[in-house]
Each structure stands twice: as structure tokens, then as C-alpha cells.
CSV table of C-alpha atoms and ligand atoms in Angstrom, one decimal:
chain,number,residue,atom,x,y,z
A,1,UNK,CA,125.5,-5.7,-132.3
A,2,UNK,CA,128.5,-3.2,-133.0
A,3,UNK,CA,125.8,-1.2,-135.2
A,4,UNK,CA,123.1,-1.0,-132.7
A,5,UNK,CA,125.7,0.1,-130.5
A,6,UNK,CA,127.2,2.6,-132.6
A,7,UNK,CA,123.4,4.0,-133.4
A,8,UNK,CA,122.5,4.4,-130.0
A,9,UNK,CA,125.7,5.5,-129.3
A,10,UNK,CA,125.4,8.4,-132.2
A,11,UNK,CA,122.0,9.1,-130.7
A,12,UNK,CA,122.9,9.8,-126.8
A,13,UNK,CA,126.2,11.9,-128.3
A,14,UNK,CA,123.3,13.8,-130.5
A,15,UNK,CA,120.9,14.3,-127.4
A,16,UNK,CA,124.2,15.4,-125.6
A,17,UNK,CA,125.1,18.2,-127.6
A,18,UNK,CA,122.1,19.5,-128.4
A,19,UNK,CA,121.4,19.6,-124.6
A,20,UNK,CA,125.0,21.5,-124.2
A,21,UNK,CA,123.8,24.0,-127.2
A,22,UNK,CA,120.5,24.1,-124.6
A,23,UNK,CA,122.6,25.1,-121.4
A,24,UNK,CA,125.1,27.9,-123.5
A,25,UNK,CA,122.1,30.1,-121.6
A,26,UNK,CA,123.9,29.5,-118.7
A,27,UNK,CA,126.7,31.0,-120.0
A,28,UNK,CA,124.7,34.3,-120.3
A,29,UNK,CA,124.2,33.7,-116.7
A,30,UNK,CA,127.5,33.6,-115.3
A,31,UNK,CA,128.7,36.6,-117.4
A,32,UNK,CA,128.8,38.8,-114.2
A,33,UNK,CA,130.8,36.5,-111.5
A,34,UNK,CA,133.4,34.3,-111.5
A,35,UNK,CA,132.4,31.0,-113.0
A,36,UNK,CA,133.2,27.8,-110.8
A,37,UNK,CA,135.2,25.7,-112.5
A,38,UNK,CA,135.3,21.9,-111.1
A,39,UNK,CA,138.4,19.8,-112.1
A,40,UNK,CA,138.2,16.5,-111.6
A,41,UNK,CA,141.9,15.4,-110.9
A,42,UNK,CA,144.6,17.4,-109.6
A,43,UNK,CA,147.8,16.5,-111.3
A,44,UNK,CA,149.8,18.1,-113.5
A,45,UNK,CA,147.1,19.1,-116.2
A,46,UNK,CA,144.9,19.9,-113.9
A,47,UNK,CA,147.5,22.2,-112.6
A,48,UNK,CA,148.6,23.5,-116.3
A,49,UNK,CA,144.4,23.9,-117.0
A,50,UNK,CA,144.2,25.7,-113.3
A,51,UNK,CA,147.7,28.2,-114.5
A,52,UNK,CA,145.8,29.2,-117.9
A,53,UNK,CA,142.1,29.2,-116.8
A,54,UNK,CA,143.3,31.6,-113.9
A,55,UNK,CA,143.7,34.4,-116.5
A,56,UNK,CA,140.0,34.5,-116.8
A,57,UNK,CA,137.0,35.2,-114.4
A,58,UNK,CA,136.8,32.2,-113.2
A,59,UNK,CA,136.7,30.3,-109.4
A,60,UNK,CA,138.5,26.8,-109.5
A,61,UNK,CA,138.0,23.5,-107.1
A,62,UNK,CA,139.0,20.3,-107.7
A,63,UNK,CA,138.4,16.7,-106.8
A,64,UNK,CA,141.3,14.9,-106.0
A,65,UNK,CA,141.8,12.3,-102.7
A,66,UNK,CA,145.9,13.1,-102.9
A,67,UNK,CA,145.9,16.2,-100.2
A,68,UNK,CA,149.4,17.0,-102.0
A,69,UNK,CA,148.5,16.7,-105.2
A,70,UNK,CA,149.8,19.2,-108.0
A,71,UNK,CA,147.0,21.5,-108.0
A,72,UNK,CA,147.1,21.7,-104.0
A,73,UNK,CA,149.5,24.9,-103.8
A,74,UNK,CA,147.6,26.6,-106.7
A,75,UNK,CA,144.0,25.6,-105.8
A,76,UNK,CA,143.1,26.9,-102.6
A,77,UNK,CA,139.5,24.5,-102.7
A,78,UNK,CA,140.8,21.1,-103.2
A,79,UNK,CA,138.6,18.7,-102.1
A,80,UNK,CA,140.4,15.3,-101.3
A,81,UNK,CA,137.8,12.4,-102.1
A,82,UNK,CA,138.3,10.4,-105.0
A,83,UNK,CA,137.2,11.1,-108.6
A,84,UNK,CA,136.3,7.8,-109.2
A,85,UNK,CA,133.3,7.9,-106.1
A,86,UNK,CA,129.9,8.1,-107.4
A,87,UNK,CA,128.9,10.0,-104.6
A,88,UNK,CA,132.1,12.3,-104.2
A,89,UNK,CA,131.6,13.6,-107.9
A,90,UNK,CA,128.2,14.4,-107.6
A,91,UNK,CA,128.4,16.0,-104.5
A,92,UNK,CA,131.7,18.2,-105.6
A,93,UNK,CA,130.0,18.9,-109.1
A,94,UNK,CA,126.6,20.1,-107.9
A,95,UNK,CA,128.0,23.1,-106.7
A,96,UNK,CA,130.0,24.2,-109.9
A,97,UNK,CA,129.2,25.5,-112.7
A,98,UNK,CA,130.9,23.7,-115.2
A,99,UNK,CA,132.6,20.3,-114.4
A,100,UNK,CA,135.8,18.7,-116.4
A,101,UNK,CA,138.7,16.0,-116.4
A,102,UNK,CA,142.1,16.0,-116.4
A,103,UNK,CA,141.9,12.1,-116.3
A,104,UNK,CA,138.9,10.1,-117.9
A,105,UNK,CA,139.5,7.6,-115.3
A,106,UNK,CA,136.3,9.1,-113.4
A,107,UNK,CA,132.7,8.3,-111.8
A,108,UNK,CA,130.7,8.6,-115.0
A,109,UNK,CA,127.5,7.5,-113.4
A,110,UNK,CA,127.7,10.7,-111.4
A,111,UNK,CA,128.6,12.8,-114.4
A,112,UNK,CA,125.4,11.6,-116.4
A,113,UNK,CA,123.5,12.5,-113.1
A,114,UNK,CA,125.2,16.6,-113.1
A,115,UNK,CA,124.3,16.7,-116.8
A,116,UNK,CA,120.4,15.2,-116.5
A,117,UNK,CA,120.2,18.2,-113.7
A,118,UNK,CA,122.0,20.9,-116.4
A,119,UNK,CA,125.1,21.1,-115.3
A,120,UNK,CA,127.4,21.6,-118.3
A,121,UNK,CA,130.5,18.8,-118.3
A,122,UNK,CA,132.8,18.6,-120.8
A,123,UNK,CA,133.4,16.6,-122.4
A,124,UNK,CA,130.0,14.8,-122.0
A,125,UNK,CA,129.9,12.1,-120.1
A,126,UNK,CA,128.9,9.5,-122.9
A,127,UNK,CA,132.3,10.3,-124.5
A,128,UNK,CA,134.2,10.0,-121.5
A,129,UNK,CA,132.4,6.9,-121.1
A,130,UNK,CA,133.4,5.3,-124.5
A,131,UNK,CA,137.2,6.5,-124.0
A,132,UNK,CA,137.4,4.6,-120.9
A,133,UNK,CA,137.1,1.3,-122.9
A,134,UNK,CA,139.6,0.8,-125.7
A,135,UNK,CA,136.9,-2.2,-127.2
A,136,UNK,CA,134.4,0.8,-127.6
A,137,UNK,CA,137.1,3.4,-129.0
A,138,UNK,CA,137.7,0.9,-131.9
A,139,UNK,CA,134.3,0.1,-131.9
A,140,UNK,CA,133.7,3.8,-132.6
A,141,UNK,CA,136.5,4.4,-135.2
A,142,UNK,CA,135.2,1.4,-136.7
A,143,UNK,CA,131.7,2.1,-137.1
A,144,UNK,CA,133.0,5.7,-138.5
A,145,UNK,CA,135.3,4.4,-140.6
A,146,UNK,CA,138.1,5.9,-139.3
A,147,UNK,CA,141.4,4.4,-139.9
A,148,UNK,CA,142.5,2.2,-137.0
A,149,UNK,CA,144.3,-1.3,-136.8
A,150,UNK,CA,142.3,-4.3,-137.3
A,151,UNK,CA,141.5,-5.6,-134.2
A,152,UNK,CA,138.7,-8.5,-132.4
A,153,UNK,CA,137.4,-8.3,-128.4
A,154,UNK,CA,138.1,-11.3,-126.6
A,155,UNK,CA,137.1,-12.0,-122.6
A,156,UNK,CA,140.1,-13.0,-121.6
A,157,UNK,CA,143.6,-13.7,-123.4
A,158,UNK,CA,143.6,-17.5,-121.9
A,159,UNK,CA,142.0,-19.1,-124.5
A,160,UNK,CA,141.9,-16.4,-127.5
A,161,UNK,CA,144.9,-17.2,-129.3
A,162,UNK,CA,146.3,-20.3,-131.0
A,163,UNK,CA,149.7,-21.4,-133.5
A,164,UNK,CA,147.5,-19.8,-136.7
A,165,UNK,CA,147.9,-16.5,-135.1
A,166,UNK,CA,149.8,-14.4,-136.9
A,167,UNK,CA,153.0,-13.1,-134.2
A,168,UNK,CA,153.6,-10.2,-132.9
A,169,UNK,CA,150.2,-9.4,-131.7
A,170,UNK,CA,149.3,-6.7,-129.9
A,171,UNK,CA,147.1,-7.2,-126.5
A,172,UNK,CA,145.9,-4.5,-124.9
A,173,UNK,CA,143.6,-3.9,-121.7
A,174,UNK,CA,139.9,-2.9,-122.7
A,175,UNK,CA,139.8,-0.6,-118.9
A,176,UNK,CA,142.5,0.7,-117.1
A,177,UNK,CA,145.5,0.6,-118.8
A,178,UNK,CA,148.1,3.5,-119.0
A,179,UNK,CA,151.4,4.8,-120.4
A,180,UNK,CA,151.8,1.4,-121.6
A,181,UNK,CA,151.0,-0.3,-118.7
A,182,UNK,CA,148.0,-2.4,-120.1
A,183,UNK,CA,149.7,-3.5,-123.5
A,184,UNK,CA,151.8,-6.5,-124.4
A,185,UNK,CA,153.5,-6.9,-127.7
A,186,UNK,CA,153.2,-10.6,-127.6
A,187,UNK,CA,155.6,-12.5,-129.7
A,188,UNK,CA,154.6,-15.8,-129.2
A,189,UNK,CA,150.7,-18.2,-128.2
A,190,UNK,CA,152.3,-18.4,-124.7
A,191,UNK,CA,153.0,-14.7,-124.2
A,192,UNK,CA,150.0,-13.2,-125.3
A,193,UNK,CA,147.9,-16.0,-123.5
A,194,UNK,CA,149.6,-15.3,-120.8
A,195,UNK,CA,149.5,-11.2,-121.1
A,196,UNK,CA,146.3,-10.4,-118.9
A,197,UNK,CA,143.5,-12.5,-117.7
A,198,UNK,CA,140.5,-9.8,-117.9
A,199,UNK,CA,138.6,-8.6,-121.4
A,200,UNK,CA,141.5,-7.0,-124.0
A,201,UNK,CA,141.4,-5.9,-127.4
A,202,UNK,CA,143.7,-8.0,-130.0
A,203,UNK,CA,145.4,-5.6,-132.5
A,204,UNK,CA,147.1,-6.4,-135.1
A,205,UNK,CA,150.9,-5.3,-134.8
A,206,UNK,CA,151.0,-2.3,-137.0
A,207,UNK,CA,154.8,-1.6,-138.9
A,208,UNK,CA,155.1,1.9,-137.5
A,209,UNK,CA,157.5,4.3,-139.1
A,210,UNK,CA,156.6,7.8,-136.5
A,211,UNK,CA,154.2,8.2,-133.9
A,212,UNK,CA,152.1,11.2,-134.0
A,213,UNK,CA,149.3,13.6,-132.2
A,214,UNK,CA,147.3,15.7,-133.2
A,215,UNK,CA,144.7,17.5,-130.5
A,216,UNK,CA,141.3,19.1,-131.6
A,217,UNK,CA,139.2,22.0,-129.6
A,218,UNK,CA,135.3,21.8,-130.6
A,219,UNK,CA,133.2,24.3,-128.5
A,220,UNK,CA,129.6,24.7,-128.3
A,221,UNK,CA,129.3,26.9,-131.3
A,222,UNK,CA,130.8,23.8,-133.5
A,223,UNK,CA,133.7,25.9,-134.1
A,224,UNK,CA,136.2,23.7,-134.8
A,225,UNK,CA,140.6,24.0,-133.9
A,226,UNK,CA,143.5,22.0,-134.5
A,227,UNK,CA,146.9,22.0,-133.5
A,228,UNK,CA,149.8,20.6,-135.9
A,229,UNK,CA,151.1,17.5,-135.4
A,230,UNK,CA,153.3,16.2,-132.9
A,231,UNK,CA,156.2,13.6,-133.2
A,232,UNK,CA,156.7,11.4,-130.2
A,233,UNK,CA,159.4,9.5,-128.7
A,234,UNK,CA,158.2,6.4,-126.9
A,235,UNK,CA,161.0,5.6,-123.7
A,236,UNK,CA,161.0,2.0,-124.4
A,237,UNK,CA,162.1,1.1,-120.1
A,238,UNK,CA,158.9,3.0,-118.9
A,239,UNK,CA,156.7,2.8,-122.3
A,240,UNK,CA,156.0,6.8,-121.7
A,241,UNK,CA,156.8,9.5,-124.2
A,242,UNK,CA,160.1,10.9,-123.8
A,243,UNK,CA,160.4,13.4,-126.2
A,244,UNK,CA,158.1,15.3,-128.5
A,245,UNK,CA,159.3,17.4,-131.5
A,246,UNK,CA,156.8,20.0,-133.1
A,247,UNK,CA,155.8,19.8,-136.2
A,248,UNK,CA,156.4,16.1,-137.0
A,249,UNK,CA,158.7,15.9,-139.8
A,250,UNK,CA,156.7,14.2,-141.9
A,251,UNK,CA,154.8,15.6,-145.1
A,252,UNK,CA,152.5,18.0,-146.1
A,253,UNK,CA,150.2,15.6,-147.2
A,254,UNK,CA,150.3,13.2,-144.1
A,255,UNK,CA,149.8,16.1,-141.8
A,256,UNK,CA,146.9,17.4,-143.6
A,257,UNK,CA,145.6,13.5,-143.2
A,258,UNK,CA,146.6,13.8,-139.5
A,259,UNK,CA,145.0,17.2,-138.9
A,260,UNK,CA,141.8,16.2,-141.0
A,261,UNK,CA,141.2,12.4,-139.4
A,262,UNK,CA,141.5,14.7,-135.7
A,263,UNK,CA,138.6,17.3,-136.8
A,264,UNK,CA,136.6,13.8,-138.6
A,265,UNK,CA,136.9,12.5,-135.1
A,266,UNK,CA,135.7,15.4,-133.2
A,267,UNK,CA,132.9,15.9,-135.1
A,268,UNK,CA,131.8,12.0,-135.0
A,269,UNK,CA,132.0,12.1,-131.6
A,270,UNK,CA,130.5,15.2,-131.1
A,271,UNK,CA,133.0,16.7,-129.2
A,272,UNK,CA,132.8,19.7,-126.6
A,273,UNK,CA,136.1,20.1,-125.0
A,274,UNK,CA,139.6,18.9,-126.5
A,275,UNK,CA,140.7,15.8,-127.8
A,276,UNK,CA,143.8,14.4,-127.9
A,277,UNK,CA,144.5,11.5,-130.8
A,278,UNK,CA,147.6,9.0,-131.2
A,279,UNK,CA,148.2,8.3,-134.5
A,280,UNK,CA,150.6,5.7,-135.8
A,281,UNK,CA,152.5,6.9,-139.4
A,282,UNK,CA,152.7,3.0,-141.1
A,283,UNK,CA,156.1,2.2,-142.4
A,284,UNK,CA,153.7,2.5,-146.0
A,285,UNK,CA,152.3,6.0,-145.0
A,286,UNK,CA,149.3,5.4,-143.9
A,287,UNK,CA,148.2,7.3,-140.4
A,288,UNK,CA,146.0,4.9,-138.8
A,289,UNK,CA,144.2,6.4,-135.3
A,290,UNK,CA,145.9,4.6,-132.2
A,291,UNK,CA,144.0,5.9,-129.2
A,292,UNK,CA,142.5,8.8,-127.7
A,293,UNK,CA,141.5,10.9,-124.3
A,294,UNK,CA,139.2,13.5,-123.9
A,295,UNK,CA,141.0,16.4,-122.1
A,296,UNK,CA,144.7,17.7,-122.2
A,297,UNK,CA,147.4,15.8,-122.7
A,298,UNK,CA,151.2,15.3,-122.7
A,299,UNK,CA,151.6,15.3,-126.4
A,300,UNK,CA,150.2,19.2,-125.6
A,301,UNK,CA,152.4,20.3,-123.0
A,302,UNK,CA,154.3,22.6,-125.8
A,303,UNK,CA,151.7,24.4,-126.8
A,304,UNK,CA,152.1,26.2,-123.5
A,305,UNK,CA,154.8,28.2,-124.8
A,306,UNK,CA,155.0,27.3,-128.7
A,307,UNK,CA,151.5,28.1,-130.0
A,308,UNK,CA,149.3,31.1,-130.1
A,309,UNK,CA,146.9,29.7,-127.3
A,310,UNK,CA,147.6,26.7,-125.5
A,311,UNK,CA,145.8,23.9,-125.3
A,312,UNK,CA,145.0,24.6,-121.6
A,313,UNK,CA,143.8,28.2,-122.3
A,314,UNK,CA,141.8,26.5,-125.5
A,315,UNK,CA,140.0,24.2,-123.2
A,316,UNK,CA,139.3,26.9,-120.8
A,317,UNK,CA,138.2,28.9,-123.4
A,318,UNK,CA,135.6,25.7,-124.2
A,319,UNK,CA,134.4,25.5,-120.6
A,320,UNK,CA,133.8,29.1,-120.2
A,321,UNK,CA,131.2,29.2,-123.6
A,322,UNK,CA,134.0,31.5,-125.7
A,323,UNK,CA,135.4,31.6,-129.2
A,324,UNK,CA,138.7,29.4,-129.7
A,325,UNK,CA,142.0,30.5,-130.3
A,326,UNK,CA,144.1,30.2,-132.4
A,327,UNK,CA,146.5,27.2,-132.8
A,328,UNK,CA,149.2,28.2,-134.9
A,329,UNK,CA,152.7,27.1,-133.9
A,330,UNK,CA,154.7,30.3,-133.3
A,331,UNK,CA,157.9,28.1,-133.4
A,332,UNK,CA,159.4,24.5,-133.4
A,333,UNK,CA,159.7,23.0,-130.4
A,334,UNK,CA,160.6,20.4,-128.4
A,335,UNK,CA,159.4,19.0,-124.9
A,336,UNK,CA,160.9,16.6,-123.0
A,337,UNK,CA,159.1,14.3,-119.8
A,338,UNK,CA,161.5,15.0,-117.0
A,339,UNK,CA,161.0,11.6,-115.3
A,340,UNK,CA,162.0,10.2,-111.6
A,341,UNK,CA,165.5,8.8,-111.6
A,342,UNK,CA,165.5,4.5,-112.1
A,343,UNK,CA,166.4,3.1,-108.6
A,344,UNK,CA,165.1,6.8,-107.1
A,345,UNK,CA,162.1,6.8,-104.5
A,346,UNK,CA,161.3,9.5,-101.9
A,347,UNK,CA,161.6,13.4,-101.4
A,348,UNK,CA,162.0,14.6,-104.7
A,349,UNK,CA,165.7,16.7,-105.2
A,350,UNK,CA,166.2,18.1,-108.6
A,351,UNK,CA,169.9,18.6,-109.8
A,352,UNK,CA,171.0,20.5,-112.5
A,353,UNK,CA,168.5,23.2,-112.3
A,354,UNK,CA,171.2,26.5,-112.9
A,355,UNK,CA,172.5,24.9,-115.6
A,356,UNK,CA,169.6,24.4,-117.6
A,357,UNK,CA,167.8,27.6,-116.3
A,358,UNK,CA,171.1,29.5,-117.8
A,359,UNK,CA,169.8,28.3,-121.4
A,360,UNK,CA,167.4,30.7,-123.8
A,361,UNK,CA,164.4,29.3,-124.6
A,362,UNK,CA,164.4,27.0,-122.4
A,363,UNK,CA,161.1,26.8,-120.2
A,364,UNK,CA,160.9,24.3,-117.2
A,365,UNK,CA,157.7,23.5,-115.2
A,366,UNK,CA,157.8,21.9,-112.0
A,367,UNK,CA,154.8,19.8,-111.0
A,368,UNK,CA,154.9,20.4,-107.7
A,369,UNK,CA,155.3,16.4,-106.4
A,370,UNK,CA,157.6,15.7,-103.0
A,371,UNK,CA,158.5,12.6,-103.9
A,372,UNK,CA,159.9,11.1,-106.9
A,373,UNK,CA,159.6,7.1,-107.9
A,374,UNK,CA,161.2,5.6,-111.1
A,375,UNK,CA,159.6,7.3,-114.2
A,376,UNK,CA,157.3,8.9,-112.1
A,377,UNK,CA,156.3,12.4,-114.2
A,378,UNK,CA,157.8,15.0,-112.1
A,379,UNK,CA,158.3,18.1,-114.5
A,380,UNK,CA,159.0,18.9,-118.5
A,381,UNK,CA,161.0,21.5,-120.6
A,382,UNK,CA,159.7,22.8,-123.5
A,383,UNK,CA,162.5,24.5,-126.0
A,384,UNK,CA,161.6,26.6,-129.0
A,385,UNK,CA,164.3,27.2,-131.5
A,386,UNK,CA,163.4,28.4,-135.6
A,387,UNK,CA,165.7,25.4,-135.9
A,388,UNK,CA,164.4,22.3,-135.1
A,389,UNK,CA,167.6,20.5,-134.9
A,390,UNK,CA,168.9,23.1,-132.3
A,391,UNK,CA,166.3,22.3,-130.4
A,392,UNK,CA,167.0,19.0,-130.1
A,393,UNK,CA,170.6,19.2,-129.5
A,394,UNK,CA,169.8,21.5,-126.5
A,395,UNK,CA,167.2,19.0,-125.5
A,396,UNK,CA,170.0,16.1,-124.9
A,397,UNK,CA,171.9,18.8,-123.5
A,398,UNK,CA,169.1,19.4,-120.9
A,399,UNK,CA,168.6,15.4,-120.6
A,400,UNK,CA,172.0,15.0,-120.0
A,401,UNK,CA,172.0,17.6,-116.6
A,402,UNK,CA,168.9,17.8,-115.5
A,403,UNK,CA,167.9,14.4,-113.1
A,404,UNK,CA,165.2,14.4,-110.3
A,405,UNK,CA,166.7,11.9,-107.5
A,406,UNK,CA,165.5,11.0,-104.3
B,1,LIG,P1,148.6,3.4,-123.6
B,1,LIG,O1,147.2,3.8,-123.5
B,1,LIG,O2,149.0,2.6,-122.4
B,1,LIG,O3,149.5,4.6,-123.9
B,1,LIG,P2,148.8,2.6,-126.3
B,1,LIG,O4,147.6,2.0,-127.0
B,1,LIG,O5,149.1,4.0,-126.7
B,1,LIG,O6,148.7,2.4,-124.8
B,1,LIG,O7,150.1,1.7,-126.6
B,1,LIG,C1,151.3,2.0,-126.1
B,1,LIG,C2,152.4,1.8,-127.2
B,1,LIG,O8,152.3,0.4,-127.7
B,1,LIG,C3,152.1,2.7,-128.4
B,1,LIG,O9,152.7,4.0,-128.2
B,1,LIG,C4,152.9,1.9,-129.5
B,1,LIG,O10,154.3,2.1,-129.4
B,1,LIG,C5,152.6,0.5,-129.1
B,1,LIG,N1,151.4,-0.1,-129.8
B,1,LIG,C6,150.1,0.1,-129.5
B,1,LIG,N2,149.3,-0.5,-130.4
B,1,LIG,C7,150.1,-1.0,-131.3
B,1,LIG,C8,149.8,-1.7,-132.5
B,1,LIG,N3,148.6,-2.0,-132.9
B,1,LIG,N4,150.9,-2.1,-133.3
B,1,LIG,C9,152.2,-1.8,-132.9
B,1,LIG,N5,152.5,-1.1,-131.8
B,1,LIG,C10,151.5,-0.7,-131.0
């Protein structure tokens, strides 16, 4: 069953980008005005994509049903319907030129619809389709033998586990789940029975020593980019990534594995747009592919002001039909999540702002939210320093002053 799958799966991804290589005429066509640009999503990425892609020729809308969503101060055409709406994401996409994500939670129906009638979206809907299910991301990795944990689909958790199991497990939601909302480290038969009650995927607990990223731009041409990778600092209270150090300190040789596992991926899968990968470095130094998600990402947010081209620009770069950029990390950096207060909820008031603004190389981007809730992603900083280890000591610095309260 998994192979069928994974050959029709190859073949719809092959149709797919040979009809994408079809439509680069488009490009041609939309040399002499602005392209139209159609986001789907309006938070913070989408903001960061609408900041870079803003550089170029290009007219932006997006589909978001928050009226004060991120984007809404930068995007004059935000249309507030949701993303996930069959009907809302056809209707907004048939009048772009070129349609993308800044979260793959959207109507994919309607996407497959835009791209039977030309339209370019990237990343194709067939990938954004398998992201959306972790059962078919491992079923993927698996049939591609890429490295990933050993893992089995069950139904439900109810009745999937017994006293043989080996403890800790890891249960994670097949749809839906985010920032670690959607996974249990179960430690006992009664805990991970009692995790979720809809279909999951069973890992086995991987011993992690570092958690990596690495993010890949593949454009129509098949020219292929990667950035170096990431190390990231899971906040154990809200299961989000706290901080992120570039480049991970870990070896040459892992973060050639890293960096060549990312482009393996992308070309499996096809790929037109960006992709970001999670990677887990195994306490025995393996790098074994966590998950993924086809768009920008957090573990990104650096290459803003630490790399040659960011990965917003690179992606814009993608959706407009151009060659890539280049990658290279100018500088170490770090980036921290500024995150809503605990016990914080309502109009968002940031405190500390002159003190950490008075710091060098330090960059602060405010997403634009009016109200805060606990761990709710209300901003970053991103610090470069030659020295990594500077830059983290001005990072707690920074973590230390800078709070968004209600
Ligand atoms: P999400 O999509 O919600 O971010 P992830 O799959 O990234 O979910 O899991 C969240 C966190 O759970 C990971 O960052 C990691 O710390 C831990 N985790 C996930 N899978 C495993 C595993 N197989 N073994 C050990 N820890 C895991």
C-alpha cells in the first residue's frame, strides 16, 4: 500500500513540476507589470515575505480572516476570509498571478483547482498536501529512504499500545498539530493511550543530543540552495523554539549530512519554493529528519539580517521565476522568540525596548499583534556577533529586559 502510494505520489509531484517548468512562460508575461503575489496567511511570515518581496515589482494581497492580522498595516489588499475555505482560496487566487503559504494549514482542494487552470502555486499543492499529514511525511522519508525515526500509523491511540511497548514513546497527531501542541512523550500504556483519540503516528523516542534545521530553496530552473544549519532551543513550558544559534556547533561532517539530507529532500519531493527541515542530531550522531513545512519558517528568521539573501527574499525570488541567491552566513547569529508574558492576556505593552534598542547588532522586529496571550509569538531579535558566544551572552541579556505584557 505505502509503495503504491509513494508511486503515485512520485508521479503527481512529476506531472507537478513539469507543469510549473510549462507555466515559467508566464513569467515572460509578467515581465512588464507588477506581478500579483497572493499570500495565503497573514502572520508574521507572511509579513517578513511581504517586507522582502516589496523590493521587487511585485503587487501583494493576502488571504487571511483576522482583519488585524500582521500583514494588515503592510498589505493594503487583505482579504479577510479564511485560508482554509475552498471557495475563499479559489476565489482570492484566481485573480493572482502566483499563489503561496505562509502556513500549510490551507484549502488544498482549491489549490489543485488554481493549478489545473495554470496558475503557478508554490509549493505545489500535492506537497502541501502530504506536509499536512505527518503519517504521509514519514511515509514519504520512508519510501525515499531518508533517515527518520521508526515509526507505525494507528487510528486512534485507545487501543494501539500495550505493556510490551517499549516507554517513552512518542505520539504525535497525523493533522493539525503545532509547536508541540499535537505531541505527547508518553511514558507509560496509560498516557499514551490516553494522549489523543483521532489517527497519530507512533515514533519511537529518539536519544537526541541537538536539534537542528536546515532550509532549502529549489526554483523552477532546478537550481538548488541551502542555508547552514541551525541549532535550536526547544522552551520546554510552551514546546516552541526559544532560541536559535547559527551555525550549529556541531561538525563538519554532520552539517554536510544536514545540508545534503535537506537538498535529497527537495529534490524527492520535487520542490518549488522553500523548505524548511527539523532534524534531530542522535546522542550517537546520526541526523535523523524530524519534520517539515513547505514555506518560511522560524528556524529562518535570522537569515533576515545574517545571510546574503534571506530566506524571505529567496522565496520571493522562487515565486517571481528568478535565479537564487546566495545563502552564505555573513556572520553568527542568534535569534530569540520574543514570546507573550505567562499569566499575560490583552493589549500587547512591550517593556524594555530602549534598553535593548541601545545594543549593536541587535535587530528587533515587531509583528504587529495588539494583544499578547501566554507564549503567544509577538516579535524576535536577531544578534550577529563574529563571536558566537557574545552573541549569546547579549541574547540573555536581551531575554532578561525585554517582556511583552498585557
Ligand atoms: P510540532 O510540529 O508540533 O513542532 P514536532 O514533531 O517538531 O512537533 O515535535 C515537537 C518536539 O517533540 C520536537 O522538537 C522534539 O523535541 C520532540 N520530539 C518529536 N519527535 C520526537 C521523537 N521521535 N523522539 C524524541 N523527541 C521527539
Amino acid at each position: 500500500m505505502a509503495v503504491i502510494y509513494s508511486n503515485y505520489l512520485k508521479s503527481v509531484i512529476k506531472l507537478n513540476f513539469l507543469l510549473t517548468h510549462y507555466k515559467r512562460r508566464k513569467y515572460q508575461d509578467m515581465q512588464n507589470r507588477p506581478t500579483i503575489i497572493g499570500i495565503l496567511g497573514g502572520g508574521q511570515l507572511g509579513r517578513m515575505l511581504a517586507q522582502a518581496a516589496s523590493s521587487f515589482n511585485v503587487e501583494l494581497r493576502v488571504l487571511d480572516s483576522d482583519p488585524t492580522c500582521p500583514c494588515s498595516t503592510l498589505v493594503p489588499r487583505c482579504t479577510n476570509q479564511s485560508f482554509r475555505d475552498e471557495a475563499a482560496v479559489y476565489n482570492f487566487g484566481k485573480d493572482c498571478d502566483v499563489i503561496t503559504i505562509e502556513i500549510e494549514d490551507v484549502s488544498v482542494p482549491a489549490l489543485k483547482r488554481l493549478a489545473a487552470e495554470g496558475k503557478l502555486v508554490i509549493p505545489a499543492p500535492e506537497i502541501i498536501e502530504v506536509i499536512q499529514d505527518k503519517g504521509l511525511q514519514k511515509q514519504f522519508l520512508q519510501s525515499n529512504e531518508i533517515a527518520s525515526a521508526p515509526f507505525r500509523l494507528v487510528d486512534s491511540p485507545a487501543n494501539a499500545f500495550d505493556q510490551d511497548t517499549q516507554y517513552p514513546i512518542v505520539v504525535k497527531l497525523r493533522r493539525g498539530g503545532y509547536d508541540g501542541r499535537g505531541v505527547v512523550v508518553a511514558k507509560t500504556e496509560l498516557e499514551a493511550k490516553n494522549s489523543f483519540n483521532k489517527p497519530c503516528v507512533v515514533e519511537e523516542c529518539v536519544e537526541i543530543s541537538k536539534e537542528i534545521a536546515v532550509i532549502v530553496a529549489r526554483n523552477s530552473n532546478a537550481e538548488v540552495r541551502v542555508y547552514d544549519p541551525v541549532e535550536m532551543l526547544v522552551n520546554s513550558d510552551a514546546n516552541l523554539v526559544d532560541l536559535l544559534s547559527a551555525p550549529a556547533e556541531i561538525s563538519i561532517e554532520q552539517t554536510e549530512t544536514a545540508k545534503n539530507l535537506a537538498i535529497q529532500v527537495a529534490q524527492k519531493i520535487n520542490l518549488v519554493g522553500l523548505l524548511a527541515i527539523e532534524m534531530f542530531v542522535t546522542k550517537s550522531g546520526e541526523i535523523l529528519v524530524n519534520e517539515m513545512a513547505p514555506r518560511p519558517h522560524n528556524t529562518g528568521h535570522h537569515t533576515i539580517e545574517a545571510c546574503a539573501c534571506s530566506q524571505y527574499e529567496q522565496l520571493t525570488r522562487v515565486l517571481l521565476g528568478l535565479p537564487l541567491g546566495d545563502t552564505a552566513l555573513k556572520q553568527p547569529a542568534v535569534m530569540l522568540n520574543i514570546l507573550g508574558q505567562p499569566g499575560c492576556a490583552g493589549p500587547a505593552n512591550w517593556s524594555g525596548l530602549d534598553e535593548v534598542l541601545s545594543l549593536s547588532n541587535v535587530h528587533l522586529h515587531v509583528y504587529g499583534k495588539t494583544d499578547t496571550k501566554p507564549f503567544r509569538k509577538m516579535g524576535h531579535v536577531t544578534i550577529l556577533d563574529q563571536d558566537l558566544t557574545k552573541a549569546l551572552e547579549k541574547a540573555k541579556f536581551v531575554r532578561s529586559k525585554l517582556k511583552v505584557i498585557a
